[in-house]
Coordinates of C-alpha atoms in Angstrom, one line a residue:
Chain A
M155 CA 12.5 27.7 15.8
A156 CA 12.2 29.7 13.0
P157 CA 14.2 28.0 10.1
D158 CA 16.8 30.3 8.5
T159 CA 15.3 31.0 5.2
T160 CA 18.6 32.3 3.6
A161 CA 20.8 29.4 4.2
P162 CA 21.6 27.1 1.0
L163 CA 18.5 23.5 1.7
P164 CA 20.0 20.7 2.4
V165 CA 19.0 18.3 0.1
V166 CA 18.7 14.1 0.9
R167 CA 18.4 11.4 -1.9
T168 CA 18.3 8.5 0.4
V169 CA 15.8 6.7 2.1
A170 CA 18.1 6.4 4.6
D171 CA 19.5 10.1 4.4
L172 CA 15.9 10.9 4.9
R173 CA 14.8 9.2 7.7
E174 CA 18.1 9.8 9.9
R175 CA 16.8 13.2 9.5
V176 CA 13.4 12.5 10.6
R177 CA 14.3 10.6 13.2
A178 CA 16.4 13.4 15.3
W179 CA 13.7 15.5 14.7
H180 CA 10.7 12.6 15.9
A181 CA 13.6 11.8 18.6
A182 CA 13.1 15.5 20.1
G183 CA 9.3 15.2 20.3
E184 CA 8.9 17.5 17.2
T185 CA 6.4 16.6 14.3
V186 CA 7.1 16.9 10.5
A187 CA 5.1 17.9 7.8
L188 CA 5.6 16.8 3.9
V189 CA 5.1 18.4 0.7
A190 CA 5.3 16.3 -1.9
T191 CA 5.3 18.2 -5.2
L192 CA 6.8 17.2 -8.7
G193 CA 8.6 20.2 -8.8
A194 CA 8.2 23.1 -11.5
L195 CA 7.6 24.9 -7.8
H196 CA 5.1 28.2 -8.3
A197 CA 3.4 29.6 -5.7
G198 CA 0.4 27.4 -4.7
H199 CA 2.9 25.5 -3.8
M200 CA 5.0 27.7 -1.5
A201 CA 1.0 28.2 -0.1
L202 CA 1.2 24.8 1.1
V203 CA 5.1 25.3 2.4
T204 CA 3.4 28.2 4.6
R205 CA 0.4 26.0 5.8
A206 CA 2.6 23.0 6.7
R207 CA 4.7 25.2 9.0
E208 CA 1.4 26.1 10.7
L209 CA 0.8 22.5 11.1
A210 CA 4.1 20.9 12.0
D211 CA 7.4 21.8 13.2
H212 CA 9.1 21.2 10.9
V213 CA 8.5 21.0 6.8
L214 CA 10.4 18.9 4.1
S215 CA 9.4 18.4 0.5
S216 CA 10.1 16.2 -2.3
V217 CA 10.4 16.6 -5.5
F218 CA 10.2 13.7 -7.5
V219 CA 8.8 13.1 -11.2
N220 CA 6.9 10.5 -10.7
P221 CA 7.0 8.5 -14.0
T222 CA 4.1 5.6 -13.0
Q223 CA 1.6 8.4 -12.7
F224 CA 2.2 9.9 -16.4
A225 CA 1.1 7.5 -19.7
P226 CA 3.6 6.7 -22.5
H227 CA 1.9 9.9 -24.3
E228 CA 2.3 12.8 -21.6
D229 CA 4.7 14.8 -20.7
F230 CA 6.9 13.0 -18.2
A231 CA 10.0 13.9 -20.6
K232 CA 9.2 17.6 -21.2
Y233 CA 7.4 18.1 -17.3
P234 CA 9.3 21.0 -16.3
R235 CA 12.6 20.5 -14.0
D236 CA 14.7 22.8 -12.1
E237 CA 16.0 21.8 -8.9
A238 CA 18.2 24.5 -7.9
G239 CA 15.0 27.3 -8.5
D240 CA 12.8 25.1 -6.5
A241 CA 15.1 24.5 -3.7
A242 CA 15.7 28.7 -3.6
K243 CA 11.7 28.5 -3.4
L244 CA 11.5 25.9 -0.9
A245 CA 13.7 27.5 1.5
A246 CA 12.6 30.9 1.4
A247 CA 9.3 29.7 2.3
G248 CA 10.5 28.0 5.4
C249 CA 11.0 24.5 4.1
E250 CA 13.9 23.1 6.0
L251 CA 15.2 19.6 3.9
L252 CA 14.7 18.8 0.6
Y253 CA 14.1 14.7 -0.4
A254 CA 15.0 14.6 -4.5
P255 CA 15.3 10.7 -4.6
T256 CA 16.3 8.9 -7.9
L257 CA 14.7 6.5 -10.2
D258 CA 16.2 3.5 -8.9
V259 CA 15.7 5.0 -5.3
M260 CA 12.0 5.2 -5.6
Y261 CA 11.8 2.0 -8.5
P262 CA 14.6 -0.5 -7.8
Q263 CA 15.3 -3.2 -9.7
G264 CA 12.4 -5.9 -9.3
F265 CA 9.6 -4.1 -8.0
A266 CA 6.5 -5.5 -8.2
T267 CA 4.4 -3.3 -6.0
A268 CA 0.9 -1.9 -7.5
I269 CA -1.5 0.4 -5.7
G270 CA -5.3 0.8 -7.1
V271 CA -7.9 2.9 -5.6
G272 CA -12.1 2.8 -6.8
G273 CA -13.7 4.8 -5.6
P274 CA -13.1 8.4 -5.8
S275 CA -10.8 7.7 -8.4
E276 CA -13.2 6.2 -10.9
G277 CA -14.4 8.9 -13.6
L278 CA -13.5 12.0 -14.4
C279 CA -9.6 12.2 -14.7
S280 CA -9.5 8.9 -15.2
V281 CA -11.5 9.0 -18.3
T282 CA -8.7 9.6 -20.0
R283 CA -5.4 9.1 -17.9
P284 CA -6.9 5.7 -16.4
H285 CA -3.3 5.2 -14.8
F286 CA -2.8 8.2 -13.2
F287 CA -4.4 8.0 -9.5
G288 CA -3.1 4.4 -9.1
G289 CA 0.6 6.1 -10.3
V290 CA -0.2 8.8 -7.2
A291 CA -1.1 6.0 -5.2
L292 CA 2.0 4.8 -5.7
V293 CA 3.6 7.1 -4.9
V294 CA 1.9 9.4 -2.6
A295 CA 2.4 5.8 0.1
K296 CA 5.7 5.5 -0.6
L297 CA 6.6 9.2 0.4
F298 CA 4.3 9.0 3.8
L299 CA 5.9 5.2 4.2
Q300 CA 9.1 6.5 3.7
T301 CA 9.3 10.1 5.6
Q302 CA 6.9 9.2 8.3
A303 CA 5.6 12.4 7.9
D304 CA 3.0 13.3 11.0
V305 CA 1.0 15.1 8.3
T306 CA 0.9 16.5 4.3
V307 CA -1.3 19.2 2.6
F308 CA -2.0 18.5 -0.4
G309 CA -4.1 21.5 -2.7
E310 CA -7.4 21.0 -3.7
K311 CA -6.2 22.0 -7.2
D312 CA -6.3 18.9 -7.5
Y313 CA -9.2 17.5 -5.8
Q314 CA -9.6 13.9 -7.1
Q315 CA -6.1 13.5 -5.9
L316 CA -6.4 14.8 -3.1
Q317 CA -9.8 12.7 -2.2
V318 CA -7.7 9.3 -3.9
V319 CA -5.4 10.0 -1.1
R320 CA -7.2 10.1 1.7
R321 CA -8.9 7.4 0.4
M322 CA -5.9 5.1 -0.1
A323 CA -4.2 6.8 3.6
R324 CA -7.3 5.9 4.9
D325 CA -7.7 2.4 3.5
L326 CA -4.2 1.0 4.5
D327 CA -3.8 2.7 8.1
I328 CA -0.6 4.9 7.0
P329 CA -0.4 7.0 10.4
I330 CA -0.6 10.9 8.6
H331 CA -2.7 13.9 8.7
I332 CA -4.0 14.8 5.4
E333 CA -5.0 18.6 5.1
G334 CA -6.8 19.9 1.8
L335 CA -5.6 23.3 1.2
P336 CA -8.0 25.8 -1.0
T337 CA -6.4 26.8 -4.7
V338 CA -3.8 29.7 -5.4
R339 CA -4.8 31.6 -8.2
E340 CA -3.5 34.1 -10.4
E341 CA -5.5 37.7 -10.4
D342 CA -7.5 37.1 -12.6
G343 CA -8.8 33.7 -11.1
L344 CA -6.9 30.9 -13.2
A345 CA -5.8 28.2 -10.9
M346 CA -1.7 28.0 -10.4
S347 CA -0.4 25.3 -12.0
S348 CA 3.2 24.3 -13.9
R349 CA 1.1 23.5 -16.8
N350 CA 0.3 27.0 -17.4
Q351 CA 3.9 27.5 -18.5
Y352 CA 2.6 25.3 -21.5
L353 CA 0.2 28.5 -22.9
T354 CA 1.1 31.0 -24.8
A355 CA 0.0 34.4 -24.5
E356 CA -3.1 34.1 -25.9
E357 CA -4.6 31.3 -24.3
R358 CA -3.0 32.0 -20.8
A359 CA -5.7 35.6 -21.5
R360 CA -8.5 33.3 -22.6
A361 CA -7.6 30.6 -19.8
P362 CA -9.5 32.3 -17.4
E363 CA -13.0 32.3 -18.6
L364 CA -13.3 28.0 -17.1
Y365 CA -13.0 29.0 -13.9
R366 CA -15.7 32.4 -14.1
A367 CA -17.8 29.5 -15.9
M368 CA -17.6 27.3 -13.4
T369 CA -18.1 29.9 -10.7
E370 CA -21.0 31.1 -11.7
A371 CA -22.5 27.7 -12.0
A372 CA -21.3 26.7 -8.5
A373 CA -23.4 29.9 -7.4
A374 CA -26.7 28.9 -9.9
I375 CA -26.6 24.8 -8.4
A376 CA -25.9 26.1 -4.9
A377 CA -29.4 28.3 -5.7
G378 CA -31.7 25.6 -6.8
A379 CA -30.5 25.9 -10.4
P380 CA -30.9 22.3 -12.4
S381 CA -27.4 21.2 -12.7
A382 CA -27.4 19.7 -16.2
A383 CA -28.2 22.9 -17.6
E384 CA -25.6 24.6 -16.2
L385 CA -22.9 22.2 -16.7
E386 CA -23.6 22.8 -20.5
R387 CA -23.8 26.3 -19.8
V388 CA -19.9 25.8 -18.7
R389 CA -18.9 23.7 -21.4
A390 CA -20.4 26.5 -23.9
R391 CA -18.9 28.8 -22.4
I392 CA -15.3 27.5 -22.3
A393 CA -15.7 25.9 -26.1
A394 CA -16.7 29.6 -27.2
A395 CA -13.5 31.0 -24.6
G396 CA -11.1 29.1 -27.0
F397 CA -11.2 25.4 -25.0
G398 CA -10.5 22.8 -27.3
T399 CA -11.7 19.1 -25.7
I400 CA -13.3 19.3 -23.1
D401 CA -12.6 16.3 -20.9
Y402 CA -15.5 16.7 -18.3
V403 CA -17.4 19.2 -16.8
E404 CA -19.3 17.1 -13.7
L405 CA -20.7 17.6 -10.3
R406 CA -20.0 15.3 -7.6
D407 CA -20.2 14.9 -4.1
A408 CA -17.2 16.3 -2.4
E409 CA -15.7 13.7 0.0
T410 CA -17.0 10.5 -2.2
L411 CA -16.9 11.9 -5.7
V412 CA -20.1 10.3 -6.9
P413 CA -21.8 12.0 -9.5
V414 CA -24.9 14.0 -7.8
E415 CA -27.4 16.1 -9.3
R416 CA -28.7 18.1 -6.9
A417 CA -26.3 20.6 -4.0
D418 CA -28.5 18.6 -1.3
R419 CA -25.2 17.5 0.6
P420 CA -21.3 19.1 0.3
A421 CA -21.0 19.1 -3.6
R422 CA -18.0 19.7 -6.2
L423 CA -18.4 21.4 -9.6
L424 CA -14.8 19.5 -11.4
A425 CA -13.5 20.5 -14.9
A426 CA -10.9 19.6 -16.8
A427 CA -10.4 21.0 -21.0
W428 CA -7.6 21.6 -23.4
M429 CA -5.8 25.0 -24.2
G430 CA -3.7 25.1 -26.8
K431 CA -0.8 22.3 -25.4
A432 CA -2.1 22.8 -21.7
R433 CA -5.2 20.2 -20.1
L434 CA -5.6 22.6 -17.1
I435 CA -8.4 21.1 -14.4
D436 CA -10.6 23.4 -11.8
N437 CA -13.1 23.0 -9.3
V438 CA -15.0 25.2 -6.9
P439 CA -17.1 23.8 -4.0
V440 CA -20.5 24.0 -4.4
V441 CA -22.9 24.3 -1.2
G442 CA -26.3 24.5 -1.6
Chain B
M272 CA 10.6 -8.4 32.2
A273 CA 8.9 -11.4 31.0
P274 CA 6.1 -11.6 30.2
D275 CA 3.3 -13.7 32.8
T276 CA 2.7 -16.4 30.6
T277 CA -0.8 -17.3 33.3
A278 CA -2.5 -14.1 33.1
P279 CA -5.1 -13.8 31.1
L280 CA -4.6 -12.4 27.4
P281 CA -5.6 -8.5 26.9
V282 CA -7.4 -7.9 23.7
V283 CA -8.0 -4.9 21.3
R284 CA -10.0 -4.5 18.8
T285 CA -9.6 -0.8 17.5
V286 CA -6.6 0.3 15.8
A287 CA -7.0 3.1 18.7
D288 CA -6.7 1.0 21.1
L289 CA -3.9 -1.1 19.7
R290 CA -1.8 1.9 19.0
E291 CA -2.0 3.3 22.9
R292 CA -0.5 0.4 23.4
V293 CA 2.3 -0.2 21.0
R294 CA 3.4 3.5 21.6
A295 CA 3.4 3.0 25.5
W296 CA 5.9 0.5 24.3
H297 CA 7.8 2.6 21.7
A298 CA 7.4 5.8 24.4
A299 CA 9.5 3.6 26.5
G300 CA 12.3 2.8 23.6
E301 CA 11.1 -0.9 23.5
T302 CA 10.8 -2.8 20.4
V303 CA 7.5 -4.4 19.2
A304 CA 7.1 -7.5 17.1
L305 CA 4.2 -8.8 15.3
V306 CA 3.1 -12.4 14.5
A307 CA 0.1 -12.2 12.3
T308 CA -1.8 -15.2 11.8
L309 CA -5.9 -15.7 11.2
G310 CA -6.1 -18.0 14.4
A311 CA -6.5 -22.0 14.6
L312 CA -3.0 -21.6 15.6
H313 CA -0.8 -24.7 16.6
A314 CA 2.4 -25.1 17.8
G315 CA 4.1 -23.6 14.3
H316 CA 2.1 -19.8 15.5
M317 CA 3.8 -20.6 18.6
A318 CA 6.9 -21.1 17.2
L319 CA 6.9 -18.0 15.5
V320 CA 6.0 -16.2 19.2
T321 CA 8.6 -17.6 20.4
R322 CA 11.4 -16.0 17.6
A323 CA 9.1 -12.9 18.3
R324 CA 10.3 -13.1 21.5
E325 CA 13.9 -13.5 20.8
L326 CA 13.7 -10.3 18.2
A327 CA 11.9 -7.5 20.1
D328 CA 10.5 -6.5 23.7
H329 CA 6.8 -7.5 23.1
V330 CA 5.6 -9.5 21.3
L331 CA 1.9 -8.9 20.3
S332 CA -0.1 -11.5 17.9
S333 CA -2.9 -10.4 15.2
V334 CA -5.5 -12.8 14.9
F335 CA -8.1 -12.6 11.6
V336 CA -9.8 -14.7 9.3
N337 CA -9.5 -12.1 6.3
P338 CA -12.1 -12.4 3.6
T339 CA -10.2 -10.9 1.2
Q340 CA -7.9 -13.9 0.3
F341 CA -10.0 -16.1 0.6
A342 CA -12.0 -17.3 -2.8
P343 CA -15.6 -17.3 -2.8
H344 CA -15.7 -21.1 -3.0
E345 CA -13.4 -21.3 -0.5
D346 CA -13.2 -22.3 3.1
F347 CA -13.7 -18.6 5.0
A348 CA -17.0 -19.6 6.6
K349 CA -15.8 -23.0 7.6
Y350 CA -12.2 -21.7 9.1
P351 CA -11.8 -22.9 12.2
R352 CA -12.2 -20.2 14.9
D353 CA -11.5 -20.1 18.6
E354 CA -10.6 -17.0 20.0
A355 CA -10.2 -18.1 23.6
G356 CA -8.5 -21.0 23.1
D357 CA -6.1 -19.2 20.6
A358 CA -5.5 -16.3 23.6
A359 CA -4.6 -18.9 26.1
K360 CA -1.8 -20.4 24.0
L361 CA -0.9 -17.0 23.1
A362 CA -0.6 -16.1 26.6
A363 CA 1.1 -19.3 27.3
A364 CA 4.0 -18.5 24.6
G365 CA 4.8 -15.1 25.7
C366 CA 2.3 -12.9 23.7
E367 CA 1.4 -10.3 25.6
L368 CA -1.0 -8.6 23.9
L369 CA -4.2 -9.9 20.8
Y370 CA -5.3 -7.9 18.4
A371 CA -8.4 -9.4 17.2
P372 CA -10.2 -6.6 14.3
T373 CA -14.1 -7.2 13.3
L374 CA -14.6 -7.0 9.5
D375 CA -15.9 -3.3 9.6
V376 CA -12.2 -2.2 11.6
M377 CA -10.5 -3.6 8.8
Y378 CA -12.7 -2.9 5.8
P379 CA -15.0 0.2 7.2
Q380 CA -18.0 1.4 4.6
G381 CA -16.4 3.1 1.1
F382 CA -13.3 0.9 1.6
A383 CA -11.6 1.1 -2.0
T384 CA -8.0 0.3 -2.0
A385 CA -6.1 -2.8 -3.0
I386 CA -2.3 -3.8 -3.6
G387 CA -1.0 -6.0 -6.0
V388 CA 2.3 -7.4 -6.3
G389 CA 3.7 -8.8 -9.2
G390 CA 7.3 -10.9 -9.7
P391 CA 7.2 -13.6 -6.6
S392 CA 2.9 -13.8 -6.7
E393 CA 3.4 -15.1 -10.2
G394 CA 2.6 -19.1 -10.4
L395 CA 2.4 -21.5 -7.5
C396 CA -0.1 -20.7 -5.7
S397 CA -1.9 -18.1 -7.8
V398 CA -2.3 -20.0 -10.7
T399 CA -5.3 -21.6 -8.2
R400 CA -6.1 -18.8 -6.1
P401 CA -5.4 -15.8 -8.0
H402 CA -6.8 -13.5 -5.7
F403 CA -4.6 -14.6 -2.9
F404 CA -1.8 -12.7 -2.4
G405 CA -3.5 -9.6 -2.9
G406 CA -5.2 -10.4 -0.3
V407 CA -2.4 -11.2 1.6
A408 CA -0.4 -8.1 1.0
L409 CA -3.5 -5.7 1.8
V410 CA -4.2 -7.5 5.1
V411 CA -0.9 -7.3 6.1
A412 CA 0.1 -4.0 5.1
K413 CA -2.6 -2.8 6.7
L414 CA -1.6 -5.1 10.0
F415 CA 2.2 -3.4 9.6
L416 CA 0.9 -0.1 9.5
Q417 CA -2.3 -0.9 12.3
T418 CA 0.6 -1.8 14.6
Q419 CA 3.7 -0.2 13.6
A420 CA 5.7 -3.1 14.8
D421 CA 9.4 -2.8 14.3
V422 CA 9.5 -6.9 13.3
T423 CA 7.7 -9.5 12.5
V424 CA 8.0 -13.2 11.7
F425 CA 6.1 -15.0 9.4
G426 CA 7.0 -19.3 8.5
E427 CA 8.6 -20.3 5.4
K428 CA 5.7 -23.3 5.5
D429 CA 3.9 -20.5 3.2
Y430 CA 7.5 -19.8 1.4
Q431 CA 5.7 -17.6 -1.4
Q432 CA 3.7 -15.7 0.7
L433 CA 6.7 -14.7 2.8
Q434 CA 8.4 -13.7 -0.1
V435 CA 4.9 -11.6 -1.6
V436 CA 5.0 -9.7 1.8
R437 CA 8.6 -9.2 1.8
R438 CA 8.6 -8.0 -1.8
M439 CA 5.2 -5.6 -0.8
A440 CA 7.2 -3.9 2.5
R441 CA 10.4 -2.7 0.7
D442 CA 8.3 -1.6 -2.2
L443 CA 5.8 0.4 -0.2
D444 CA 8.8 1.1 2.5
I445 CA 7.3 0.2 5.3
P446 CA 9.7 0.4 7.8
I447 CA 9.4 -3.1 9.3
H448 CA 11.9 -6.0 9.7
I449 CA 10.5 -9.3 8.4
E450 CA 12.2 -12.7 9.2
G451 CA 11.4 -16.1 8.1
L452 CA 10.8 -19.2 10.0
P453 CA 12.1 -22.6 8.8
T454 CA 9.1 -24.4 8.5
V455 CA 7.7 -26.5 12.0
R456 CA 6.9 -30.2 11.4
E457 CA 4.8 -32.9 13.1
E458 CA 7.3 -36.3 13.9
D459 CA 6.6 -37.6 10.8
G460 CA 7.6 -34.8 8.8
L461 CA 3.6 -33.1 7.5
A462 CA 4.0 -29.5 8.0
M463 CA 1.9 -28.0 10.6
S464 CA -1.4 -26.2 8.8
S465 CA -4.3 -25.6 10.4
R466 CA -6.0 -27.1 7.4
N467 CA -4.3 -30.9 8.5
Q468 CA -7.7 -30.8 10.5
Y469 CA -9.5 -31.1 7.5
L470 CA -8.1 -34.7 7.4
T471 CA -9.3 -37.8 8.4
A472 CA -7.3 -40.3 10.2
E473 CA -6.4 -42.7 6.8
E474 CA -5.6 -39.4 4.8
R475 CA -3.2 -37.8 7.8
A476 CA -1.2 -41.0 7.5
R477 CA -0.6 -40.7 4.0
A478 CA -0.1 -36.8 3.9
P479 CA 3.8 -37.0 4.9
E480 CA 4.9 -38.3 1.5
L481 CA 4.7 -35.0 0.3
Y482 CA 7.4 -33.8 2.4
R483 CA 10.0 -37.2 2.2
A484 CA 9.3 -37.2 -2.1
M485 CA 10.5 -33.4 -1.7
T486 CA 13.2 -33.7 0.4
E487 CA 14.6 -36.6 -1.4
A488 CA 13.9 -34.6 -5.1
A489 CA 16.0 -31.8 -3.2
A490 CA 18.5 -33.7 -1.8
A491 CA 19.0 -34.8 -5.4
I492 CA 18.5 -31.3 -7.6
A493 CA 21.2 -29.8 -5.5
A494 CA 23.6 -33.4 -5.8
G495 CA 23.2 -32.1 -10.0
A496 CA 20.0 -34.8 -11.0
P497 CA 17.8 -32.9 -13.7
S498 CA 15.3 -31.3 -11.9
A499 CA 12.0 -32.3 -14.4
A500 CA 12.7 -36.0 -13.7
E501 CA 12.6 -35.1 -9.8
L502 CA 10.1 -32.9 -9.7
E503 CA 8.1 -36.2 -12.2
R504 CA 8.9 -38.1 -9.3
V505 CA 7.8 -35.9 -6.4
R506 CA 4.7 -35.8 -8.8
A507 CA 4.2 -40.0 -9.2
R508 CA 4.9 -40.5 -5.6
I509 CA 2.5 -38.4 -4.2
A510 CA -0.3 -39.6 -6.5
A511 CA 0.8 -43.2 -5.4
A512 CA 0.3 -42.3 -1.7
G513 CA -3.6 -41.0 -2.3
F514 CA -2.7 -37.3 -3.1
G515 CA -5.3 -36.6 -5.6
T516 CA -5.2 -33.2 -7.5
I517 CA -1.9 -32.4 -7.9
D518 CA -1.4 -28.2 -8.4
Y519 CA 1.9 -27.8 -9.0
V520 CA 5.7 -29.1 -7.7
E521 CA 8.1 -26.8 -8.9
L522 CA 11.8 -25.6 -8.7
R523 CA 12.1 -21.9 -8.1
D524 CA 15.0 -19.1 -7.1
A525 CA 14.5 -18.8 -3.5
E526 CA 14.3 -15.1 -3.5
T527 CA 12.6 -13.7 -6.5
L528 CA 10.5 -17.3 -7.4
V529 CA 11.1 -16.7 -11.1
P530 CA 11.2 -21.0 -12.5
V531 CA 14.7 -22.1 -12.8
E532 CA 16.0 -25.5 -13.7
R533 CA 19.1 -26.0 -11.9
A534 CA 20.1 -25.3 -8.0
D535 CA 23.2 -23.2 -9.6
R536 CA 21.9 -20.6 -7.2
P537 CA 19.5 -20.8 -4.1
A538 CA 16.4 -22.6 -5.0
R539 CA 13.1 -23.8 -3.6
L540 CA 11.1 -26.9 -4.2
L541 CA 7.4 -25.7 -3.9
A542 CA 4.4 -27.7 -4.3
A543 CA 0.5 -27.5 -3.5
A544 CA -1.4 -31.1 -3.5
W545 CA -4.9 -32.4 -2.3
M546 CA -5.3 -34.8 0.1
G547 CA -9.2 -35.3 1.0
K548 CA -10.8 -31.9 1.3
A549 CA -7.7 -30.3 2.0
R550 CA -5.2 -28.7 0.2
L551 CA -1.5 -29.0 1.3
I552 CA 1.3 -27.1 0.8
D553 CA 5.6 -27.3 1.2
N554 CA 8.3 -26.5 0.1
V555 CA 12.1 -27.2 1.3
P556 CA 15.2 -25.3 0.5
V557 CA 17.4 -27.0 -2.6
V558 CA 21.4 -25.4 -2.5
G559 CA 23.5 -26.5 -4.8

C-alpha cells in the first residue's frame, strides 16, 4: 500500500518507540529501509527516500545532527536545523516515520564506546577532519542497530563516507544492505549539499567549476592521460574560479580508496575545496 | 523439546550457515542464547550453557581463539585447543549448535574496524594488557551480530570483561540481553579457568589462597574496615603463598568500575596475580 504522502509524519524520539514501529513491520513480513540524515533536507535526500521506497516496503528517516562527527571549530552549532520543514519534505517523498532522537538518547551519561575504521577512512577528508569518520561510523552503527533496518541508501556525494560505512558494517557483521545513490546535482552540475546554503550568490555562480573541472579530468584520465597532470589542472582551474584552500584533489581506487595513478581498475576522482565559508566536496567515477 | 544430549553437535563455520540455523529458530518464534568461548571448556563454561538453557529456547556456543585480544608476547599460539572435546562437552550440557569460525571468516582481508571502550575498561587488566578489551569488544560485537542471539551469558570470573561487554552492547544498541553468572569454583575455592592448566601440582595447591584472602578482605571492607589496609593484606598474603608479580588488587564500583575507597554502594574487589606461568584473576562482591 502506498503511504499517505499528505498526512503529517509520525515522529519517534526513543529507541523503544522506534523499535515498536519497526517490529510491527517486520512481524508482518515487511522490509524497512533507513535514510540517515543530518536534516537540512534537499532534493538529494528526497532522491534517497525515493530509491529507498523501491528497495523496501517501508521507509524511515533519521534526523540527528551528530556532534561526534564535528570538530570543536566546525559548524555543529550553526548547522541548519528545521525539523518541521524536514518532516514535511520526508512525508511528501513517501517516508513513513521520522526518528529524531535527542542527544541523551544517542549518547547517554556513561557512554564510552568508539569505533575506528582504517582502510577507506585514510587520507582525503580525514586529513583536515581527523575525527569525522570515527564519529560517522559510530552514529551510523548505532542507527543501523537501533532501527534494525534491512536496507539503507547513502548518497555517493559523500563517497568516502559511503565506503567507510560499507567497511564498518561488513566488518561488524551488521545485517543491512547498503546501497549507494549517484550524486544529485543542481542544473549547472553543483552537487546538492546542505552547506551550499553558506554560499553567497556570487560564490554560488562560480562553484559549479569544481564539477566541470573534475568531469573533464576524469574523462581524460579514463582515456589514458597521466593523472598527476590532470589533477594539477583541476587545482589550477578551481583556484582560478575563486576557490580558496584546496584540501585535496586525488585519484583513488573506487572501493578501497587506496591512492592509484591509473584507472586500470574502477577509480574515483575526489576533491574538497573551500568557496567562501563553505567547504565543498565532490567526486566522479573514472572508468578506464 | 529438550535437546538430544547424546547426538554429535552440529558445527557451522560461516556466518551464512550460522544465520540460516538461527533464522529457522527465530521464524518459529523461539529465542536463542549465545555462550561465547575461547574453547578449552571446563565446568565453568558448562554452567554458562546450563543457565543459557533456562533463558532461551535454544543454546548455541561459539569457540574462537580470538587473536585480537592477545598481545604478541601472550599465549595465543599455545592457548589450549580441542574442538572435538569441546563439542562433546557442549552437547552433553544441552548446547545445540557449535559456531567455530575460521580466522578469515572473522577477519577477512581488508578488515579495518576497531572498537574502543573507555569507562569500565580503564585500569585493572588494561594496565598490563592494553589491547585486551578492545579485542574482546570487537569479537564479541561481531559474535552478537553474526548470531543475532537474543540473550547471552558471560561469567563473572572475567568481571571487567563483563562490564566492558555490557557497556559496548548498550552503547552500540545491540539488541541482546547480557546476563552475568557467578564464578564457578573448584572445591577449594580456586576460580575455574582454562589457564589453571598451566599450574604445576604444587602451584595448584597454593593458588586458592587468592580467593581466600579476597573473600576475607571483602567481608572486612563490607563491615567498615579501611579498604587500603585490607587490599595491602591481600597482597601480603598472596605473596606469602607464592604468587609472583601482583598486577593489581583493587576496590571498584561494581558497575562503572571507577575506583572507590568504601563499599557505600555495591563494590567489587578485583585482583590479578601470577602463579608460575599462569596469570590468575579473581573478583568478589563487596556489599556494605
